[in-house]
Short mmCIF file of C-alpha atoms (C1' of nucleotides) in Angstrom, two decimals:
data_model
loop_
_atom_site.label_atom_id
_atom_site.label_comp_id
_atom_site.label_asym_id
_atom_site.label_seq_id
_atom_site.Cartn_x
_atom_site.Cartn_y
_atom_site.Cartn_z
CA MET A 28 215.68 5.66 -25.57
CA ALA A 29 213.60 8.08 -27.28
CA ILE A 30 211.43 5.16 -28.59
CA LYS A 31 209.86 4.66 -25.17
CA ARG A 32 208.85 8.41 -25.32
CA LYS A 33 207.43 8.38 -28.91
CA PRO A 34 203.99 9.40 -29.06
CA GLY A 35 202.63 6.28 -30.69
CA PRO A 36 202.99 3.54 -27.96
CA VAL A 37 202.45 6.03 -25.06
CA ARG A 38 199.23 7.30 -26.56
CA GLU A 39 198.03 3.72 -27.19
CA LYS A 40 198.74 2.65 -23.67
CA ARG A 41 196.83 5.63 -22.34
CA SER A 42 194.13 5.20 -24.89
CA ASP A 43 193.84 1.37 -23.93
CA SER A 44 193.42 2.28 -20.32
CA ARG A 45 191.14 4.99 -20.74
CA GLU A 46 189.04 2.73 -23.05
CA ARG A 47 189.02 0.12 -20.37
CA LEU A 48 187.61 2.42 -17.68
CA GLU A 49 185.13 3.97 -19.86
CA GLN A 50 183.87 0.46 -20.57
CA GLU A 51 183.81 -0.29 -16.90
CA ILE A 52 181.90 2.75 -16.30
CA LEU A 53 179.50 2.20 -19.08
CA GLU A 54 178.94 -1.39 -17.72
CA ALA A 55 178.28 -0.11 -14.14
CA ALA A 56 175.94 2.66 -15.33
CA LYS A 57 173.98 0.17 -17.56
CA ARG A 58 173.32 -2.22 -14.30
CA LEU A 59 172.29 0.63 -12.32
CA PHE A 60 170.12 2.37 -14.99
CA ALA A 61 168.53 -0.91 -15.72
CA GLN A 62 167.66 -1.30 -11.99
CA ARG A 63 166.49 2.17 -11.01
CA GLY A 64 166.07 4.17 -14.11
CA PHE A 65 167.85 7.35 -15.03
CA GLY A 66 166.38 9.40 -12.09
CA GLY A 67 166.81 6.68 -9.51
CA VAL A 68 170.71 6.60 -10.06
CA SER A 69 173.19 9.19 -9.16
CA LEU A 70 176.81 9.67 -10.54
CA ASP A 71 178.20 8.78 -7.02
CA HIS A 72 176.50 5.50 -7.12
CA ILE A 73 178.15 4.69 -10.51
CA ALA A 74 181.58 6.09 -9.52
CA ARG A 75 181.56 3.92 -6.28
CA GLU A 76 180.61 0.88 -8.33
CA VAL A 77 183.80 1.23 -10.40
CA GLY A 78 185.93 2.46 -7.44
CA THR A 79 186.52 6.08 -8.50
CA ALA A 80 184.97 9.50 -7.81
CA LYS A 81 182.11 11.11 -9.63
CA GLN A 82 184.16 13.85 -10.89
CA ASN A 83 186.14 11.43 -12.69
CA LEU A 84 183.02 10.32 -14.62
CA LEU A 85 182.41 13.86 -15.68
CA TYR A 86 185.96 13.81 -17.12
CA TYR A 87 185.00 10.87 -19.48
CA PHE A 88 181.38 11.96 -20.07
CA SER A 89 180.40 15.42 -20.40
CA SER A 90 177.12 14.98 -18.30
CA LYS A 91 174.94 12.44 -16.69
CA GLU A 92 172.69 12.58 -19.69
CA ALA A 93 175.62 12.17 -22.22
CA LEU A 94 176.51 8.92 -20.20
CA TYR A 95 172.97 7.70 -20.32
CA ARG A 96 172.80 8.07 -24.04
CA ARG A 97 176.05 6.32 -24.55
CA VAL A 98 174.54 3.53 -22.60
CA LEU A 99 171.58 3.62 -24.67
CA HIS A 100 173.39 3.50 -27.91
CA GLY A 101 175.45 0.46 -26.57
CA VAL A 102 172.34 -1.35 -25.69
CA LEU A 103 170.75 -0.76 -29.08
CA ASP A 104 173.98 -2.17 -30.74
CA VAL A 105 173.62 -5.51 -28.88
CA TRP A 106 169.83 -5.44 -29.14
CA LEU A 107 170.02 -5.25 -33.03
CA SER A 108 172.93 -7.93 -33.32
CA TYR A 109 170.45 -10.44 -32.07
CA MET A 110 167.79 -9.60 -34.49
CA ALA A 111 168.81 -10.47 -37.92
CA ALA A 112 167.71 -13.92 -38.13
CA ILE A 113 164.55 -13.37 -40.06
CA THR A 114 166.16 -11.52 -43.06
CA GLU A 115 169.04 -13.91 -43.09
CA ASN A 116 166.74 -16.79 -43.44
CA ALA A 117 164.21 -15.45 -45.76
CA ASP A 118 164.21 -18.39 -47.82
CA ASN A 119 163.11 -20.68 -44.96
CA PRO A 120 160.14 -19.45 -42.81
CA GLU A 121 160.51 -22.22 -40.07
CA ARG A 122 164.32 -21.84 -39.78
CA ALA A 123 163.69 -18.07 -39.62
CA LEU A 124 161.26 -18.04 -36.96
CA ARG A 125 163.05 -20.67 -34.80
CA ARG A 126 166.23 -18.83 -34.93
CA TYR A 127 164.67 -15.47 -34.41
CA ILE A 128 162.88 -16.59 -31.33
CA ALA A 129 166.00 -18.43 -30.00
CA GLY A 130 168.05 -15.38 -30.68
CA LYS A 131 165.73 -13.02 -28.88
CA LEU A 132 165.55 -15.32 -25.86
CA ARG A 133 169.51 -15.56 -25.75
CA PHE A 134 169.57 -11.79 -25.85
CA SER A 135 167.21 -11.80 -22.64
CA ARG A 136 169.38 -14.36 -20.99
CA GLU A 137 172.78 -13.01 -21.79
CA HIS A 138 171.94 -9.24 -21.53
CA PRO A 139 169.12 -8.83 -19.09
CA PHE A 140 170.53 -5.38 -18.06
CA ASP A 141 170.65 -4.04 -21.83
CA SER A 142 167.05 -5.46 -21.94
CA ARG A 143 165.77 -3.56 -19.04
CA VAL A 144 167.57 -0.28 -19.87
CA TYR A 145 165.79 -0.48 -23.15
CA ALA A 146 162.50 -1.22 -21.64
CA ASN A 147 162.73 1.58 -19.15
CA GLU A 148 163.39 4.05 -22.06
CA VAL A 149 160.57 2.90 -24.04
CA ILE A 150 158.02 2.78 -21.08
CA SER A 151 159.11 6.39 -20.37
CA GLY A 152 157.95 7.24 -23.83
CA ALA A 153 161.48 7.09 -25.32
CA PRO A 154 162.15 10.75 -24.76
CA LEU A 155 165.85 10.61 -25.58
CA PHE A 156 165.63 7.69 -27.81
CA ALA A 157 162.94 7.85 -30.18
CA GLN A 158 165.32 9.21 -33.08
CA GLU A 159 167.67 6.40 -32.69
CA ILE A 160 164.62 3.83 -32.58
CA ARG A 161 163.33 5.54 -35.71
CA ASP A 162 166.75 5.38 -37.36
CA ARG A 163 167.95 1.96 -36.42
CA VAL A 164 165.06 -0.22 -34.94
CA LEU A 165 162.31 0.72 -37.39
CA PRO A 166 164.40 -0.40 -40.56
CA ALA A 167 165.15 -3.54 -39.19
CA LEU A 168 161.61 -4.30 -38.01
CA GLN A 169 160.26 -3.16 -41.44
CA ALA A 170 162.61 -5.42 -43.22
CA ASP A 171 161.22 -8.43 -41.09
CA ILE A 172 157.80 -7.31 -41.72
CA ALA A 173 158.47 -7.18 -45.40
CA VAL A 174 159.77 -10.68 -45.33
CA PHE A 175 156.56 -11.94 -43.64
CA ASN A 176 154.42 -10.39 -46.25
CA GLN A 177 156.54 -11.72 -48.96
CA TRP A 178 156.04 -15.27 -47.41
CA ALA A 179 152.39 -14.75 -47.34
CA GLU A 180 152.14 -13.47 -51.02
CA GLN A 181 154.33 -16.49 -52.17
CA GLY A 182 151.91 -18.61 -50.31
CA VAL A 183 154.47 -20.44 -48.00
CA CYS A 184 152.85 -18.98 -45.06
CA ARG A 185 149.34 -17.88 -43.87
CA LYS A 186 148.76 -14.07 -43.84
CA VAL A 187 149.12 -12.65 -40.53
CA ASP A 188 149.32 -9.18 -39.20
CA ALA A 189 153.14 -9.17 -39.29
CA ALA A 190 153.39 -5.84 -37.05
CA HIS A 191 151.45 -7.29 -34.27
CA LEU A 192 153.17 -10.74 -34.61
CA MET A 193 156.36 -8.72 -34.06
CA VAL A 194 155.00 -6.96 -31.11
CA ILE A 195 154.11 -10.35 -29.53
CA LEU A 196 157.44 -12.01 -30.35
CA TRP A 197 159.39 -8.86 -29.05
CA SER A 198 157.40 -8.50 -25.78
CA SER A 199 157.11 -12.21 -24.75
CA THR A 200 160.81 -12.84 -25.31
CA GLN A 201 161.85 -9.65 -23.73
CA ALA A 202 159.55 -10.58 -20.75
CA TYR A 203 162.31 -13.13 -19.75
CA ALA A 204 164.82 -10.51 -19.12
CA ASP A 205 162.48 -7.58 -18.02
CA PHE A 206 160.04 -9.33 -15.71
CA ALA A 207 162.40 -12.14 -14.42
CA SER A 208 161.62 -11.12 -10.95
CA GLN A 209 157.97 -12.15 -11.48
CA ILE A 210 158.46 -15.05 -13.54
CA CYS A 211 160.78 -16.47 -10.83
CA LEU A 212 157.93 -15.92 -8.35
CA VAL A 213 155.63 -17.73 -10.51
CA LEU A 214 158.04 -20.55 -11.11
CA GLY A 215 158.93 -20.63 -7.46
CA LYS A 216 162.84 -20.17 -8.07
CA SER A 217 165.14 -17.46 -6.91
CA GLU A 218 166.47 -17.32 -10.55
CA MET A 219 165.56 -18.90 -13.97
CA GLU A 220 167.53 -21.84 -15.05
CA PRO A 221 168.44 -22.74 -18.74
CA GLU A 222 165.80 -25.33 -18.87
CA ASP A 223 163.08 -22.46 -17.94
CA PHE A 224 164.26 -20.45 -21.09
CA ALA A 225 164.00 -23.82 -23.10
CA ALA A 226 160.45 -24.22 -21.97
CA GLY A 227 159.43 -20.66 -22.83
CA GLU A 228 161.26 -21.16 -26.20
CA GLN A 229 159.57 -24.45 -27.02
CA LEU A 230 156.05 -23.09 -26.27
CA LEU A 231 156.57 -19.67 -28.10
CA VAL A 232 157.98 -21.59 -31.11
CA ASP A 233 154.89 -23.97 -31.02
CA MET A 234 152.53 -21.17 -30.94
CA VAL A 235 154.19 -19.23 -33.79
CA LEU A 236 154.79 -22.08 -36.17
CA ARG A 237 151.13 -23.27 -35.57
CA THR A 238 149.81 -19.77 -36.43
CA VAL A 239 152.12 -18.82 -39.23
CA LEU A 240 153.03 -21.91 -40.96
CA ARG A 241 150.72 -23.57 -43.68
CA VAL A 242 152.06 -27.09 -42.99
CA PRO A 243 152.18 -28.22 -39.40
CA ALA A 244 155.73 -29.14 -39.35
CA GLN A 245 156.66 -29.89 -35.84
CA THR A 246 155.68 -30.92 -32.29
CA PRO A 247 153.57 -33.84 -31.15
CA PRO A 248 150.13 -33.41 -29.40
CA MET B 23 120.05 24.96 13.73
CA ALA B 24 122.37 22.57 15.80
CA ILE B 25 121.88 19.87 12.97
CA LYS B 26 124.16 21.89 10.71
CA ARG B 27 126.90 21.57 13.22
CA LYS B 28 126.21 18.11 14.17
CA PRO B 29 129.60 15.98 13.78
CA GLY B 30 128.05 13.63 11.27
CA PRO B 31 127.55 15.68 8.25
CA VAL B 32 130.45 17.98 8.99
CA ARG B 33 132.73 14.88 9.44
CA GLU B 34 131.25 13.60 6.25
CA LYS B 35 132.03 16.59 4.25
CA ARG B 36 135.57 16.89 5.36
CA SER B 37 136.26 13.33 4.77
CA ASP B 38 134.59 13.60 1.30
CA SER B 39 136.94 16.35 0.27
CA ARG B 40 139.95 14.96 1.81
CA GLU B 41 139.22 11.66 0.09
CA ARG B 42 138.76 13.58 -3.15
CA LEU B 43 142.20 15.40 -3.02
CA GLU B 44 143.78 12.15 -1.69
CA GLN B 45 142.51 10.47 -4.88
CA GLU B 46 143.66 13.29 -7.09
CA ILE B 47 147.37 12.98 -5.56
CA LEU B 48 147.33 9.25 -6.11
CA GLU B 49 146.27 9.58 -9.72
CA ALA B 50 148.82 12.35 -10.51
CA ALA B 51 151.46 10.33 -8.66
CA LYS B 52 150.60 7.42 -10.64
CA ARG B 53 150.87 9.05 -13.90
CA LEU B 54 154.27 10.64 -13.10
CA PHE B 55 155.61 7.36 -11.52
CA ALA B 56 154.51 5.58 -14.63
CA GLN B 57 156.40 7.93 -16.82
CA ARG B 58 159.69 8.45 -14.65
CA GLY B 59 159.79 5.83 -12.24
CA PHE B 60 160.16 6.44 -8.34
CA GLY B 61 163.32 8.14 -8.58
CA GLY B 62 162.52 10.47 -11.30
CA VAL B 63 159.71 12.22 -9.81
CA SER B 64 159.85 14.73 -6.90
CA LEU B 65 156.95 15.68 -4.45
CA ASP B 66 157.08 18.89 -6.09
CA HIS B 67 156.11 17.56 -9.36
CA ILE B 68 153.21 15.85 -8.00
CA ALA B 69 152.10 18.75 -5.95
CA ARG B 70 152.00 21.09 -8.92
CA GLU B 71 150.15 18.64 -11.01
CA VAL B 72 147.32 18.77 -8.60
CA GLY B 73 147.73 22.44 -7.76
CA THR B 74 148.78 22.40 -4.10
CA ALA B 75 152.26 22.38 -2.26
CA LYS B 76 154.41 19.46 -1.58
CA GLN B 77 154.02 20.00 2.14
CA ASN B 78 150.42 19.21 1.69
CA LEU B 79 151.29 15.83 0.11
CA LEU B 80 153.17 15.13 3.38
CA TYR B 81 150.15 15.80 5.41
CA TYR B 82 148.02 13.19 3.49
CA PHE B 83 150.92 10.73 3.17
CA SER B 84 153.41 10.14 5.73
CA SER B 85 156.40 9.92 3.03
CA LYS B 86 157.16 9.81 -0.41
CA GLU B 87 157.64 6.01 -0.36
CA ALA B 88 154.24 5.71 1.66
CA LEU B 89 152.63 7.50 -1.25
CA TYR B 90 154.29 5.13 -3.87
CA ARG B 91 153.16 2.14 -1.91
CA ARG B 92 149.64 3.40 -1.96
CA VAL B 93 149.98 3.90 -5.68
CA LEU B 94 151.34 0.35 -6.17
CA HIS B 95 148.40 -1.02 -3.97
CA GLY B 96 145.72 0.65 -6.01
CA VAL B 97 147.52 -0.62 -9.41
CA LEU B 98 147.33 -3.96 -8.24
CA ASP B 99 143.63 -3.68 -7.27
CA VAL B 100 142.86 -2.67 -10.76
CA TRP B 101 145.27 -5.29 -12.40
CA LEU B 102 143.59 -8.15 -10.59
CA SER B 103 140.03 -6.91 -11.33
CA TYR B 104 140.82 -7.64 -14.96
CA MET B 105 142.20 -11.11 -14.48
CA ALA B 106 139.41 -13.35 -13.32
CA ALA B 107 138.26 -14.61 -16.72
CA ILE B 108 140.10 -18.18 -16.79
CA THR B 109 138.72 -19.20 -13.29
CA GLU B 110 135.29 -17.70 -14.11
CA ASN B 111 134.95 -19.67 -17.22
CA ALA B 112 136.61 -23.00 -16.14
CA ASP B 113 133.94 -24.92 -18.03
CA ASN B 114 134.78 -23.41 -21.59
CA PRO B 115 138.32 -22.99 -22.53
CA GLU B 116 137.79 -21.13 -25.74
CA ARG B 117 135.50 -18.53 -24.09
CA ALA B 118 138.07 -18.37 -20.88
CA LEU B 119 140.84 -17.61 -23.13
CA ARG B 120 139.05 -15.14 -25.32
CA ARG B 121 137.82 -13.19 -22.37
CA TYR B 122 141.13 -13.31 -20.52
CA ILE B 123 143.07 -11.94 -23.52
CA ALA B 124 140.25 -9.44 -24.13
CA GLY B 125 140.36 -8.26 -20.51
CA LYS B 126 143.97 -7.91 -20.30
CA LEU B 127 144.07 -5.73 -23.44
CA ARG B 128 141.15 -3.81 -22.13
CA PHE B 129 143.22 -3.18 -19.02
CA SER B 130 146.16 -2.12 -21.27
CA ARG B 131 143.98 0.32 -23.00
CA GLU B 132 141.88 1.80 -20.16
CA HIS B 133 144.67 1.95 -17.69
CA PRO B 134 148.03 2.36 -19.31
CA PHE B 135 149.48 4.26 -16.39
CA ASP B 136 148.74 1.33 -13.78
CA SER B 137 150.30 -1.00 -16.29
CA ARG B 138 153.58 1.25 -16.58
CA VAL B 139 154.05 1.54 -12.91
CA TYR B 140 153.63 -2.31 -12.18
CA ALA B 141 156.12 -2.80 -15.13
CA ASN B 142 158.53 -0.27 -13.56
CA GLU B 143 158.30 -2.10 -10.29
CA VAL B 144 158.82 -5.34 -11.68
CA ILE B 145 161.91 -4.42 -13.85
CA SER B 146 163.54 -2.91 -10.83
CA GLY B 147 163.00 -6.53 -9.24
CA ALA B 148 159.94 -5.47 -7.16
CA PRO B 149 161.78 -4.36 -4.00
CA LEU B 150 158.79 -2.78 -2.33
CA PHE B 151 156.26 -4.99 -4.06
CA ALA B 152 157.47 -8.66 -3.89
CA GLN B 153 155.44 -9.56 -0.80
CA GLU B 154 152.10 -8.23 -2.20
CA ILE B 155 152.67 -10.10 -5.49
CA ARG B 156 153.30 -13.30 -3.62
CA ASP B 157 150.20 -12.70 -1.47
CA ARG B 158 147.82 -11.41 -4.26
CA VAL B 159 148.97 -12.08 -7.76
CA LEU B 160 150.45 -15.49 -7.15
CA PRO B 161 147.23 -17.05 -6.02
CA ALA B 162 145.35 -15.80 -8.87
CA LEU B 163 148.17 -17.08 -11.45
CA GLN B 164 148.20 -20.38 -9.71
CA ALA B 165 144.48 -20.78 -9.92
CA ASP B 166 144.76 -20.09 -13.59
CA ILE B 167 147.41 -22.53 -13.96
CA ALA B 168 145.48 -25.10 -12.22
CA VAL B 169 142.59 -24.60 -14.51
CA PHE B 170 144.78 -25.07 -17.56
CA ASN B 171 146.14 -28.29 -16.08
CA GLN B 172 142.59 -29.51 -15.31
CA TRP B 173 141.70 -29.02 -18.91
CA ALA B 174 144.71 -31.08 -20.16
CA GLU B 175 143.70 -33.89 -17.86
CA GLN B 176 140.23 -33.85 -18.85
CA GLY B 177 141.41 -34.07 -22.39
CA VAL B 178 139.67 -31.00 -23.51
CA CYS B 179 142.89 -29.10 -24.20
CA ARG B 180 146.41 -29.91 -25.38
CA LYS B 181 148.86 -30.31 -22.46
CA VAL B 182 150.93 -26.87 -22.53
CA ASP B 183 153.10 -25.28 -20.17
CA ALA B 184 150.72 -23.24 -18.33
CA ALA B 185 153.21 -21.08 -16.61
CA HIS B 186 154.93 -20.17 -19.73
CA LEU B 187 151.70 -19.62 -21.43
CA MET B 188 150.66 -17.12 -18.68
CA VAL B 189 154.00 -15.42 -19.20
CA ILE B 190 153.40 -15.07 -23.01
CA LEU B 191 149.64 -13.90 -22.36
CA TRP B 192 150.69 -11.39 -19.67
CA SER B 193 153.75 -9.81 -21.42
CA SER B 194 152.21 -9.43 -24.79
CA THR B 195 149.01 -7.91 -23.70
CA GLN B 196 150.88 -5.77 -21.28
CA ALA B 197 152.91 -4.61 -24.14
CA TYR B 198 150.22 -2.82 -25.62
CA ALA B 199 150.33 -0.44 -22.60
CA ASP B 200 154.13 -0.44 -21.69
CA PHE B 201 155.59 -0.25 -24.97
CA ALA B 202 152.97 1.86 -26.60
CA SER B 203 155.51 4.43 -27.82
CA GLN B 204 157.43 1.85 -29.75
CA ILE B 205 154.26 0.24 -31.20
CA CYS B 206 153.12 3.36 -32.51
CA LEU B 207 156.46 3.93 -34.24
CA VAL B 208 156.15 0.59 -35.67
CA LEU B 209 152.46 1.37 -36.83
CA GLY B 210 153.54 4.93 -38.08
CA LYS B 211 150.90 6.57 -35.75
CA SER B 212 151.05 9.06 -33.13
CA GLU B 213 148.71 6.86 -30.89
CA MET B 214 147.18 3.62 -30.86
CA GLU B 215 143.24 3.45 -32.05
CA PRO B 216 140.65 0.77 -31.15
CA GLU B 217 141.28 -1.21 -34.41
CA ASP B 218 145.08 -1.61 -33.41
CA PHE B 219 144.01 -3.23 -30.15
CA ALA B 220 141.52 -5.28 -32.14
CA ALA B 221 144.11 -6.57 -34.60
CA GLY B 222 146.45 -7.34 -31.69
CA GLU B 223 143.82 -9.35 -30.08
CA GLN B 224 142.67 -11.28 -33.04
CA LEU B 225 146.20 -12.36 -33.63
CA LEU B 226 146.92 -13.42 -30.10
CA VAL B 227 143.54 -15.22 -29.62
CA ASP B 228 144.26 -17.08 -32.91
CA MET B 229 147.79 -18.11 -31.70
CA VAL B 230 146.65 -19.37 -28.34
CA LEU B 231 143.57 -21.08 -29.48
CA ARG B 232 145.39 -22.94 -32.17
CA THR B 233 148.05 -23.93 -29.55
CA VAL B 234 145.66 -24.73 -26.69
CA LEU B 235 142.58 -26.16 -28.10
CA ARG B 236 142.37 -29.79 -29.42
CA VAL B 237 139.68 -28.88 -31.90
CA PRO B 238 140.57 -25.99 -34.21
CA ALA B 239 137.44 -23.81 -33.59
CA GLN B 240 137.81 -20.61 -35.30
CA THR B 241 139.49 -18.43 -37.82
CA PRO B 242 139.61 -18.94 -41.66
CA PRO B 243 143.12 -19.44 -43.39
"C1'" DG C 7 194.22 12.05 -15.33
"C1'" DT C 8 192.93 12.29 -10.80
"C1'" DC C 9 192.22 14.74 -6.73
"C1'" DT C 10 190.16 18.55 -3.24
"C1'" DA C 11 186.99 22.19 -2.81
"C1'" DT C 12 182.93 24.16 -3.69
"C1'" DA C 13 179.31 26.62 -6.36
"C1'" DG C 14 174.41 26.38 -6.80
"C1'" DC C 15 170.35 23.91 -6.93
"C1'" DC C 16 166.69 20.75 -5.79
"C1'" DC C 17 165.19 17.20 -2.67
"C1'" DG C 18 162.39 15.03 1.38
"C1'" DA C 19 160.82 16.29 5.56
"C1'" DT C 20 159.74 19.16 9.82
"C1'" DA C 21 158.35 23.35 12.67
"C1'" DG C 22 154.93 26.59 13.52
"C1'" DA C 23 151.68 30.48 12.37
"C1'" DC C 24 147.08 30.83 11.02
"C1'" DG D 6 144.14 21.76 6.52
"C1'" DT D 7 146.91 24.94 4.27
"C1'" DC D 8 150.33 28.14 4.59
"C1'" DT D 9 155.37 30.14 5.25
"C1'" DA D 10 160.03 29.22 6.36
"C1'" DT D 11 163.70 26.41 6.86
"C1'" DC D 12 166.77 22.41 8.01
"C1'" DG D 13 169.98 19.08 6.58
"C1'" DG D 14 171.62 16.54 2.89
"C1'" DG D 15 172.40 14.93 -1.87
"C1'" DC D 16 172.67 16.34 -6.49
"C1'" DT D 17 175.24 17.91 -11.11
"C1'" DA D 18 178.79 20.24 -12.68
"C1'" DT D 19 182.75 23.27 -12.43
"C1'" DA D 20 187.43 25.30 -10.92
"C1'" DG D 21 191.82 24.55 -9.92
"C1'" DA D 22 195.90 22.22 -7.51
"C1'" DC D 23 198.98 18.53 -8.46
#
DNA sequence: GTCTATAGCCCGATAGAC
DNA sequence: GTCTATCGGGCTATAGAC
């Protein structure tokens, strides 16, 4: 049966398994880079984690740095996918802020390794990442800032320094992933539970709404 | 003159120069560990930075890890020295919070490398540092939390989740050191200036006082 | 696509002259 | 205390058999 040897299905199968292994490599690399940083991880570590040899990693990725860049790129995809709440709810400041904070905290809970890889790279001065941050993160942040300023102009919100508000929102939500080990020590737990994220979210939402909204719309004393 | 050869002065001189070089090594190591993490720095890098050979580093410090531990210990000394504002002003919540935030932001501005070394270590799960955090940071944090709860009991402040408030204060102030490269991109500057720290401080103080104090005591609309 | 083998380099650490 | 020399090992990356 010639059909079995047709390029189509065969290529597809190969491509599928190739893609699956590639994905496994990227996941393992992400976890290790998150924990030890680029310089603290060897291709050998990553290869052992996925049960193959390091030479195979260099078949799928042209170099260690190329692998790291692919990890960074994927991290940014995930990061950005959690950040659209403000522009999507530009007609409703309270809902926009609530959803933005909830989304960023969900990102920290569901993707702690992505968060830490991103943090490591930014702390290092983003040597390999500055351009991608400029091209993909900055436009999103500036759109958010524009929405804040629009709210202030329309008089529906108090005028706040939107750039610094974004810094505070971004860093405090990200802390629940990046600094989890320290938060656990403070809370006296071995790992954070859903109610801890909920408590952080409630406080942060409270702080932001009190500061930004003209009409106090929420929580009891 | 035998006095010149007396052990006292000679030892003191040797000890002084030894201490000076030791301090130079620690400073250079701190800067490099802050930027690249433990695994991303070699003894050679550090030695070149202070103009000596790596073998000399191993004369002053018994191993790379021992050097790193000494850096961490020094970082914690500095970090803690900026954190006493709350317990020192337990009689005046507004002043305590204003000074705490100002102090932590001053730490970020004056000691960005210390801040980043600390952040790197915590992101990695604090493998070498958990004990020292438990022994030195936790007591300070718990004392602060106790002061918050005391304020709430006395009725001078609203009841807030003090642990999560500390997380937000800590992470957002630290962001001005750790994530400076990204904040600069957002602000469109090559480096942050005093007025940027002032703007962040003003917003954060505003948010915290609005949330914590019963009597709105400060800023205009 | 996955193996073995290996080139070529850099690493942390030690030994010993001075 | 600082130097040269060097060990043993791990590193990224390449070459080539299968």
